[in-house]
Backbone as a ProteinNet text record, in pm:
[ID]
protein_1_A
[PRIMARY]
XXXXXXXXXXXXXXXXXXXXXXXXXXXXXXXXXXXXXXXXXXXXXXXXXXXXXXXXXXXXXXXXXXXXXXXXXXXXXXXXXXXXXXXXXXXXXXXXXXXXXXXXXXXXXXXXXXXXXXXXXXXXXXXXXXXXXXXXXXXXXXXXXXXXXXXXXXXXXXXXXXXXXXXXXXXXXXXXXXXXXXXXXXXXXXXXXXXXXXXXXX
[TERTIARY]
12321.8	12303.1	12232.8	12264.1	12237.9	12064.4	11985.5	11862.9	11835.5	11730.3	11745.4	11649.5	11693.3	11593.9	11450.5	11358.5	11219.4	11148.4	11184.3	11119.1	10969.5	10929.2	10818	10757.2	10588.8	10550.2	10525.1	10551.7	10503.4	10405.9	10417.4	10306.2	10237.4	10316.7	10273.2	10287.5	10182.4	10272	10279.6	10437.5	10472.9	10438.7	10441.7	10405	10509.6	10565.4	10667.7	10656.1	10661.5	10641.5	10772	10794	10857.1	10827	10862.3	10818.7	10711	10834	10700.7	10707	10710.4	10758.9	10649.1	10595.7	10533.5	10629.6	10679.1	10722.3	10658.7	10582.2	10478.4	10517.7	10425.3	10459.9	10392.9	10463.5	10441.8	10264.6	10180.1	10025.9	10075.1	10004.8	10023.8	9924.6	9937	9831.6	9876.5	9833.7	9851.7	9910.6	9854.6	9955.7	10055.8	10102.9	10245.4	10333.8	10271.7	10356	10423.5	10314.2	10317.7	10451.5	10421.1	10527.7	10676.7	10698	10775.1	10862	10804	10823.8	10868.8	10818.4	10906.8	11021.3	11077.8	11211.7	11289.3	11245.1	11329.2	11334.3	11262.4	11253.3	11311.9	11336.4	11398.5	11560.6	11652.4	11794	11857.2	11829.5	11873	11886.8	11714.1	11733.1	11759.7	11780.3	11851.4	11998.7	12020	12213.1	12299.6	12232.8	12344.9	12289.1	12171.8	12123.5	12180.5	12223.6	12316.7	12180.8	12106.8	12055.4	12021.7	11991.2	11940.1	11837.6	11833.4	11676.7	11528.4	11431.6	11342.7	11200.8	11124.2	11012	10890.1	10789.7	10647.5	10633.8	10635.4	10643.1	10713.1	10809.1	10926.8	10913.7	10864.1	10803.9	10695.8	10577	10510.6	10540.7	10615.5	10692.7	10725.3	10814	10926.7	10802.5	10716.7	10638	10510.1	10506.6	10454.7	10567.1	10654	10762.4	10815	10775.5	10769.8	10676.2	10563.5	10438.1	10467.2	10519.1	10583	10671.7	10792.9	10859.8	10788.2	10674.5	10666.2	10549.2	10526.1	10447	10515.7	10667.1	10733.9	10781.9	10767.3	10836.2	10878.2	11070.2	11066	11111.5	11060.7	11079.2	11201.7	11256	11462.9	11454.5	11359.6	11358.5	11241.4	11292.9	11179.8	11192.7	11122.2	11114	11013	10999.2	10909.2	10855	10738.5	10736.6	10722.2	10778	10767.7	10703.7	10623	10526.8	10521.6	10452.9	10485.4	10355.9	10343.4	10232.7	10142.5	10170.2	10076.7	9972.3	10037.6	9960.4	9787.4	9792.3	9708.6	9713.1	9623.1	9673.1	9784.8	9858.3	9950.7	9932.7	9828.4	9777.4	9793	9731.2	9635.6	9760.3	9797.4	9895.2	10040.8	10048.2	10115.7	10251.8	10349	10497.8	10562.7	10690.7	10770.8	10891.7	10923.2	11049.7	11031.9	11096.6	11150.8	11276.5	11248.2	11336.8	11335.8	11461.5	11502.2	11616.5	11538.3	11610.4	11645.7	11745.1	11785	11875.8	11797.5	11862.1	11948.9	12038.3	12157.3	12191.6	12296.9	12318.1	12379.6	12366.3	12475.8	12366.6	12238.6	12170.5	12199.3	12245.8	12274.1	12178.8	12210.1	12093.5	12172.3	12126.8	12202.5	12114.1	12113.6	12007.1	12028.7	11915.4	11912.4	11797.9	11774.3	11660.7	11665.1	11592.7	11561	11492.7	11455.8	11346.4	11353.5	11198.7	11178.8	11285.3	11296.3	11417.7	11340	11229.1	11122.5	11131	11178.5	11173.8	11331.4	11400.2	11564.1	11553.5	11679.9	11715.4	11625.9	11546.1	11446	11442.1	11557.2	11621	11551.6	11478.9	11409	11489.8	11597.9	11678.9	11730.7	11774.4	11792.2	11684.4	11564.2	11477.6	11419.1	11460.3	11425.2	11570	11693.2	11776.3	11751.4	11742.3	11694.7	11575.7	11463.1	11325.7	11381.6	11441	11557.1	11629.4	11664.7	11740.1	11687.4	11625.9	11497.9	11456	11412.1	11332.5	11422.2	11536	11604.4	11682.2	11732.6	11816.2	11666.3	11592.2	11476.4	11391	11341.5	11228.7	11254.9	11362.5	11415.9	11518.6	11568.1	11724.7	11825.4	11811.1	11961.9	12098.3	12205.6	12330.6	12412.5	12384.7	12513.2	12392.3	12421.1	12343.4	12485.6	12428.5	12595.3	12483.3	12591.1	12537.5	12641.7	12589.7	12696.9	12662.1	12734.6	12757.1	12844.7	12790.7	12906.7	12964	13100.9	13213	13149.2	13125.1	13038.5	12918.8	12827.6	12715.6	12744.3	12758	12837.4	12691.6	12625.7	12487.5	12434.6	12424.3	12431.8	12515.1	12638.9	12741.7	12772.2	12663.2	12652.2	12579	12420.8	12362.8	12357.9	12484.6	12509.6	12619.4	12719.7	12810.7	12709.8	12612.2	12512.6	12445.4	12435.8	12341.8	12432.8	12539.1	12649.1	12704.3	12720.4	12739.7	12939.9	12983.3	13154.6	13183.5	13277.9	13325.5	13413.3	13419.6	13475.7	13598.2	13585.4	13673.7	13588.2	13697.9	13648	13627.5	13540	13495.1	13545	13633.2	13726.8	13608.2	13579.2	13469.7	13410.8	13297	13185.8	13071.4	13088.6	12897	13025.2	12913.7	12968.7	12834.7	12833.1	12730.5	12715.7	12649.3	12684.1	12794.5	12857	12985	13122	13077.4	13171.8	13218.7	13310.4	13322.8	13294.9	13266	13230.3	13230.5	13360.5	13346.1	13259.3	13260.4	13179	13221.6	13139.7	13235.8	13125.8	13186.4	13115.7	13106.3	12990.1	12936.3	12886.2	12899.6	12838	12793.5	12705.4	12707.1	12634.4	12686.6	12651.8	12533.1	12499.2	12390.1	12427	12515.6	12604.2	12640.1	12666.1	12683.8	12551.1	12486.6	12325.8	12306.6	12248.4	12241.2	12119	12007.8	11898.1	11874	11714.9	11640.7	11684.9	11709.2	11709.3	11585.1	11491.1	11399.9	11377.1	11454.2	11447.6	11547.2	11605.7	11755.2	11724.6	11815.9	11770.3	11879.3
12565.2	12473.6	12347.7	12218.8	12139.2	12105.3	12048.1	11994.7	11938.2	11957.7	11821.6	11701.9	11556.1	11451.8	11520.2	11515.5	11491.2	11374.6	11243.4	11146.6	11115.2	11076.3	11069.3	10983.8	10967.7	10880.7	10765.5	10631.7	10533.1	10494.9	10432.4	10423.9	10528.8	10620.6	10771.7	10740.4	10757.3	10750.7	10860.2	10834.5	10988.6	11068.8	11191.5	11212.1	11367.1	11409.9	11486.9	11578.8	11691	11743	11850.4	11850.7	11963.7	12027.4	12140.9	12246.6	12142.1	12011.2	11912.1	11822	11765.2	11590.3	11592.2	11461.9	11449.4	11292.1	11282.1	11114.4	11088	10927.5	10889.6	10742.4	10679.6	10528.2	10481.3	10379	10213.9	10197.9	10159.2	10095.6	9976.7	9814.1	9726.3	9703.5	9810.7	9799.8	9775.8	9743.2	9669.8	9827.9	9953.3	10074.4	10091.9	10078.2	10121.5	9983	9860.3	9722.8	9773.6	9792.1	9853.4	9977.3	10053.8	10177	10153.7	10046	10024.3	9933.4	9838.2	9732.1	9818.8	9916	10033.2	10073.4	10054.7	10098.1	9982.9	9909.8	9761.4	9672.6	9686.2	9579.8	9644.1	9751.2	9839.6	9813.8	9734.9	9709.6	9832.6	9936.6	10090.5	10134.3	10137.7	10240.1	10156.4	10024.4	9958.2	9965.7	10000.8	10003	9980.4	10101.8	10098.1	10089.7	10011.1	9960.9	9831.4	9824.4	9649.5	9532.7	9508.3	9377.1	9417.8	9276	9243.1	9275.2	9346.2	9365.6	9292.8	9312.1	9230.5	9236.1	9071.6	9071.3	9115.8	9194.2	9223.2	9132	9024.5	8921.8	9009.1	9009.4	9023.3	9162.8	9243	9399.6	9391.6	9287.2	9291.5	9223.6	9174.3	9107.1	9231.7	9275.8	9418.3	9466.2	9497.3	9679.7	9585.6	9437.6	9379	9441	9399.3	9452.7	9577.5	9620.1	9827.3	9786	9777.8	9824.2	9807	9602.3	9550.1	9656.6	9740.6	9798.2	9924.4	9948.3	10102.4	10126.7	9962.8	9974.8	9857.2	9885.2	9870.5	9921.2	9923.1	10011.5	9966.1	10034.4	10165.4	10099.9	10208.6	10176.8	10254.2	10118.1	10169.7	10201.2	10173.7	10166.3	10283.5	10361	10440.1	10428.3	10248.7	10324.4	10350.1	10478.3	10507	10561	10617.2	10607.1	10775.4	10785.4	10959.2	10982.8	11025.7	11084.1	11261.1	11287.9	11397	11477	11620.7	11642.7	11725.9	11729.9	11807.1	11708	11527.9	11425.9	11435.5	11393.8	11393.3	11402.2	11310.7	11354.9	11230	11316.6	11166.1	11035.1	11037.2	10907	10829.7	10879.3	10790.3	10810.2	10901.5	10932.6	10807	10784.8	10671.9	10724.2	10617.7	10659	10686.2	10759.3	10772.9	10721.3	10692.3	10649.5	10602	10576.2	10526.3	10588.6	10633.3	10700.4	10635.4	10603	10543.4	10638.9	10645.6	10600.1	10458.4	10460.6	10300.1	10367.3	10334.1	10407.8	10305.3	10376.2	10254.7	10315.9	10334.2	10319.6	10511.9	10567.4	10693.7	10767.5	10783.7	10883.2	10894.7	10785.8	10802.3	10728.9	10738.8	10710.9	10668.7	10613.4	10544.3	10629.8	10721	10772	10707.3	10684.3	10657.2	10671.6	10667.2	10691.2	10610.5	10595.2	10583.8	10628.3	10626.5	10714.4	10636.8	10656.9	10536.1	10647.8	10609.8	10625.7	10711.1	10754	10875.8	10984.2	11020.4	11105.3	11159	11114.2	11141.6	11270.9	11348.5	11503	11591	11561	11739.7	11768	11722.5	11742.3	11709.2	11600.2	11520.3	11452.1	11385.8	11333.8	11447.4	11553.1	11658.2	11699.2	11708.5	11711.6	11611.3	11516.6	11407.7	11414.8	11427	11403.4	11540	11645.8	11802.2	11751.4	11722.5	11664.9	11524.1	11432.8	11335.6	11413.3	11518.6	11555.7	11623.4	11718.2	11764	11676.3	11594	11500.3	11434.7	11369.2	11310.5	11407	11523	11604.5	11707.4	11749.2	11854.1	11736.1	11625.4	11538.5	11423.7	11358.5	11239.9	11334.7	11395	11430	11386.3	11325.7	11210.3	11320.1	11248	11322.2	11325.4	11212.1	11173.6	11108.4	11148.5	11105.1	11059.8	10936.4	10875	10844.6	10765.3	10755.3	10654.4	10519.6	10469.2	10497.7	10557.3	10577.7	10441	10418.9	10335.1	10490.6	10466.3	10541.6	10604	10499.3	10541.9	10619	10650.4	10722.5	10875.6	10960.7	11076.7	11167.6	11127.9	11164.6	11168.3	11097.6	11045.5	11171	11144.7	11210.6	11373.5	11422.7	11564.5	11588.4	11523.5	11558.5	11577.8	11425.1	11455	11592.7	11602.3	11723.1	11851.1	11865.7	11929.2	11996.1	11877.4	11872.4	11922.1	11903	11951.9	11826.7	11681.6	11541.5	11612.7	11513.6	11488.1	11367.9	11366.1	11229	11224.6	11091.2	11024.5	10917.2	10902	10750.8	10671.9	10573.2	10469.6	10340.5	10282.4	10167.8	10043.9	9992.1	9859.7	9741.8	9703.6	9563.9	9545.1	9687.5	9691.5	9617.9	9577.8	9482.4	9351.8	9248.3	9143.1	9124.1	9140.5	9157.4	9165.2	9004.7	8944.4	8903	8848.5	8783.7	8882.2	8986.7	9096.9	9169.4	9222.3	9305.6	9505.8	9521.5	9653.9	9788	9903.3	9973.3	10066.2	10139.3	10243.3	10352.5	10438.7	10599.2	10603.1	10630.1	10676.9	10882.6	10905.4	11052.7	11041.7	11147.5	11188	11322.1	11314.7	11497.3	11487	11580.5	11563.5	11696.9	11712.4	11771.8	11913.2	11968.9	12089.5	12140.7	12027.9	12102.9	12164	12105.4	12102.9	12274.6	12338.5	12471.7	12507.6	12379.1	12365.5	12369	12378.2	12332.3	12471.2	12440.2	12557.9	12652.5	12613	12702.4	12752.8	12711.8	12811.6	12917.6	12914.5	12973.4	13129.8	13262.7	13358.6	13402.1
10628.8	10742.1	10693	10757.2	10677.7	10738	10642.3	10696	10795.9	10887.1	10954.8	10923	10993	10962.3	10946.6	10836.6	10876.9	10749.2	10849.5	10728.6	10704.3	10576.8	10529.7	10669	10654.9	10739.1	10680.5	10746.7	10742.1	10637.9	10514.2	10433	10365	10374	10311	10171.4	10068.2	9923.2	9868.9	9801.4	9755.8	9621	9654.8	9548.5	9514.4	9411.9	9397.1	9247.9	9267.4	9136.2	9087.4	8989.9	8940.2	8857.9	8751.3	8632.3	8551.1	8541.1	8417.8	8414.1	8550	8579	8678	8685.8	8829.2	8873.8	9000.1	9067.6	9140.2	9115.5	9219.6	9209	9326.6	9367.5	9227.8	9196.9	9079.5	9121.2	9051.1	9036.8	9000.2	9042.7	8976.4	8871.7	8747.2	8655.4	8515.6	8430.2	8278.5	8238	8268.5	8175.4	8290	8377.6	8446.3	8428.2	8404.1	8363.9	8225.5	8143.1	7984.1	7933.3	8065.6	8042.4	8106.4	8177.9	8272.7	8214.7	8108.7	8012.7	7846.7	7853.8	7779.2	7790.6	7913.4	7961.8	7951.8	8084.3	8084.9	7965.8	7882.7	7769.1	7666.3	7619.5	7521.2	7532.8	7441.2	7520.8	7476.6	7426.2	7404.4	7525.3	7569.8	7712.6	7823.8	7799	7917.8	7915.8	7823.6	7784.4	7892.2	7980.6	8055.2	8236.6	8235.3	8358.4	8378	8521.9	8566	8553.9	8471.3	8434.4	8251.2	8235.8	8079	8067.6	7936	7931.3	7963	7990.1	8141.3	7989.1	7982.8	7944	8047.7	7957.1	8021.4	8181.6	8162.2	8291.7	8394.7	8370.3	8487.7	8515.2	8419.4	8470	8570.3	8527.6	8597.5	8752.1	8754.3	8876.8	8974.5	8926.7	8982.6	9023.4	8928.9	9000.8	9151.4	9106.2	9242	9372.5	9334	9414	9482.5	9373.1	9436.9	9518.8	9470	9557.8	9692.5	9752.4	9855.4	9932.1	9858.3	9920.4	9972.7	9906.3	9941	10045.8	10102.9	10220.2	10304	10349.8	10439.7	10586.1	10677.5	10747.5	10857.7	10841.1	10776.4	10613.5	10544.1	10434.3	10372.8	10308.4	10272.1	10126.2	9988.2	9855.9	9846.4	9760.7	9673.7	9568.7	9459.5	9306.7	9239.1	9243.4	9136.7	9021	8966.3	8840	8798.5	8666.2	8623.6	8531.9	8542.2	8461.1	8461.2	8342.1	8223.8	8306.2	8345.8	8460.8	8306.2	8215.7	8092.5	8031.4	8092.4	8006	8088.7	8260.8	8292.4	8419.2	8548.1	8661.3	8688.2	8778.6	8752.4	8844.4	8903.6	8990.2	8802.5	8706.8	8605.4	8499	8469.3	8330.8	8336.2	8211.3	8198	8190.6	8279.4	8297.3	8203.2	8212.5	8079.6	8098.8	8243.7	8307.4	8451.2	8519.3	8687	8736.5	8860	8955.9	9075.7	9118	9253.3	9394.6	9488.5	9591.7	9693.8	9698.9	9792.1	9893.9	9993	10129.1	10165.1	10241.1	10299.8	10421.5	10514	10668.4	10656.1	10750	10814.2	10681.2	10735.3	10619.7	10507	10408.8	10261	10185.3	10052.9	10007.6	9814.5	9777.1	9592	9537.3	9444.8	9342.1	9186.9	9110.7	8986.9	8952.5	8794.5	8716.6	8605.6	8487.1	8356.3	8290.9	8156	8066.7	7991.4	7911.9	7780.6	7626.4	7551.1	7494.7	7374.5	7374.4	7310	7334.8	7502.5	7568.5	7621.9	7557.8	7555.9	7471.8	7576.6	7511.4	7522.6	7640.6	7697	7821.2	7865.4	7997.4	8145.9	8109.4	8210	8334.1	8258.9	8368	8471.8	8438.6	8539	8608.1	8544.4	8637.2	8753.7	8672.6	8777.1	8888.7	8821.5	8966.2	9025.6	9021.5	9101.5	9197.8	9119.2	9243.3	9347.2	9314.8	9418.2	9528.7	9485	9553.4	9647.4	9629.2	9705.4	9813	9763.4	9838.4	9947.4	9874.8	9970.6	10131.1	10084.6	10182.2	10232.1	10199.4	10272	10320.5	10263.7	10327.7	10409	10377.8	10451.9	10489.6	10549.2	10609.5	10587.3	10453.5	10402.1	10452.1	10375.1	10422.7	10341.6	10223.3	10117	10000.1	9882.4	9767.7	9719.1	9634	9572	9416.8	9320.1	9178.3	9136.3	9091.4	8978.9	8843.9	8724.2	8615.2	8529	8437.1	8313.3	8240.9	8240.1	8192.5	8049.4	7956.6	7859	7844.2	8008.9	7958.4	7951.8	7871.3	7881	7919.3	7882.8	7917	8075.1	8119.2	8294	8350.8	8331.1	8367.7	8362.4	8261.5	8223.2	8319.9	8330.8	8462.5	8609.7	8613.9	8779	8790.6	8729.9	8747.3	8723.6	8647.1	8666	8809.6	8834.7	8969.6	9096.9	9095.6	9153.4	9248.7	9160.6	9234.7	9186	9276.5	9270.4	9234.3	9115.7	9094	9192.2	9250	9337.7	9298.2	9214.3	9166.4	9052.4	9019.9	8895.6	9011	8971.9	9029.1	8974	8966.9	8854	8840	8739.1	8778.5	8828.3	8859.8	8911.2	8910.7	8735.6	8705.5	8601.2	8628.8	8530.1	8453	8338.5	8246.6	8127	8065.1	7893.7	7933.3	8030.2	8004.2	7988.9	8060.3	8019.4	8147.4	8190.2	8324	8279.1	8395.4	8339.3	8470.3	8467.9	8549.6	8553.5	8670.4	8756.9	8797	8725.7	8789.2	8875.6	9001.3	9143.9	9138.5	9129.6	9178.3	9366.7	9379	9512.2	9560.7	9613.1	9691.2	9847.4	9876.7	10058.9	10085.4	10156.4	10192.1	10239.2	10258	10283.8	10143.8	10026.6	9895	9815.4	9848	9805.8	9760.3	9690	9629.2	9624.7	9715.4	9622.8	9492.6	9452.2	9361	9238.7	9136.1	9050.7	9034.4	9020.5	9034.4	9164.5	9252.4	9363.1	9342.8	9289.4	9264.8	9243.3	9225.7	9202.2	9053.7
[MASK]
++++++++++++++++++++++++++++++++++++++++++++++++++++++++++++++++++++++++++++++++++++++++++++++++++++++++++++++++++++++++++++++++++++++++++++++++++++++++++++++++++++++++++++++++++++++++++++++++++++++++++

């Protein structure tokens, strides 16, 4: 049976844990600019995010920006930051990546993530889309989680079929970027497919 609505409150900041991730709201502080500027500024682990890799500045810009979104309401953007729950508490422990929801109309919602490119291959990104998911269909009552993928990330793509997303279609000239066009494999999953959380699992 599917969930029903029960959305966060108003200015609530979130906080989300799994086996060994913690997701919490952006700090506008010199170590979440620092760790955040790890991701975006790295053109490895930006590869395959729709902008150019972003200087310290413009990190510190964006996470002004989270903060803005995440005391909106109602509030439509959740991005925030992932941290490792063995480093410290995670109000203080420094990010290793960013996870997003972007809500849009008829209870759906865009999911994505990143990781600094240290922390590739220990199966974080699944953990991070499993705790999204969670969150989005048991806490907000979403209805439809969707995902754009570049064709090339075979990586991305292991996780959402993982997670139990459906490819949907190729997206033709999705991003124009470096002067280049570039498609989109569309994932999705609806809230009736949902299996829950693996560690709930038996």
């Amino acid at each position: 049976m599917e969930p029903e609505p029960e959305p966060a409150a108003p200015g609530a900041a979130v906080l989300l844990t799994g086996p060994r991730l913690a997701i919490r709201e952006f700090h506008h502080t010199p170590a979440d600019v620092d760790a955040l500027y790890a991701v975006f500024g790295d053109p490895e682990a930006a590869r395959y995010l729709p902008f150019e890799p972003r200087d310290r500045e413009t990190c510190a810009d964006q996470i002004e920006l989270y903060v803005e979104q995440a005391e909106a309401d109602p509030r439509t953007v959740y991005r925030l930051a992932v941290t490792v729950l063995a480093d410290d508490e995670p109000a203080y422990a420094a990010p290793i990546g960013t996870a997003v929801l972007d809500l849009g109309d008829h209870r759906s919602a865009t999911l994505g993530y990143a990781l600094r490119r240290d922390t590739w291959g220990r199966g974080y990104a699944s953990e991070i889309t499993e705790v999204l998911c969670e969150f989005a269909f048991r806490t907000l009552g979403l209805h439809r989680l969707a995902a754009r993928v570049d064709p090339a990330n075979a990586a991305s793509v292991r996780v959402l079929t993982k997670a139990g997303f459906q490819l949907e279609g190729r997206i033709r000239h999705d991003l124009h970027l470096r002067g280049t066009w570039y498609d989109s494999l569309l994932f999705s999953l609806l809230a009736p497919e949902w299996t829950g959380p693996a560690r709930g699992r038996g």
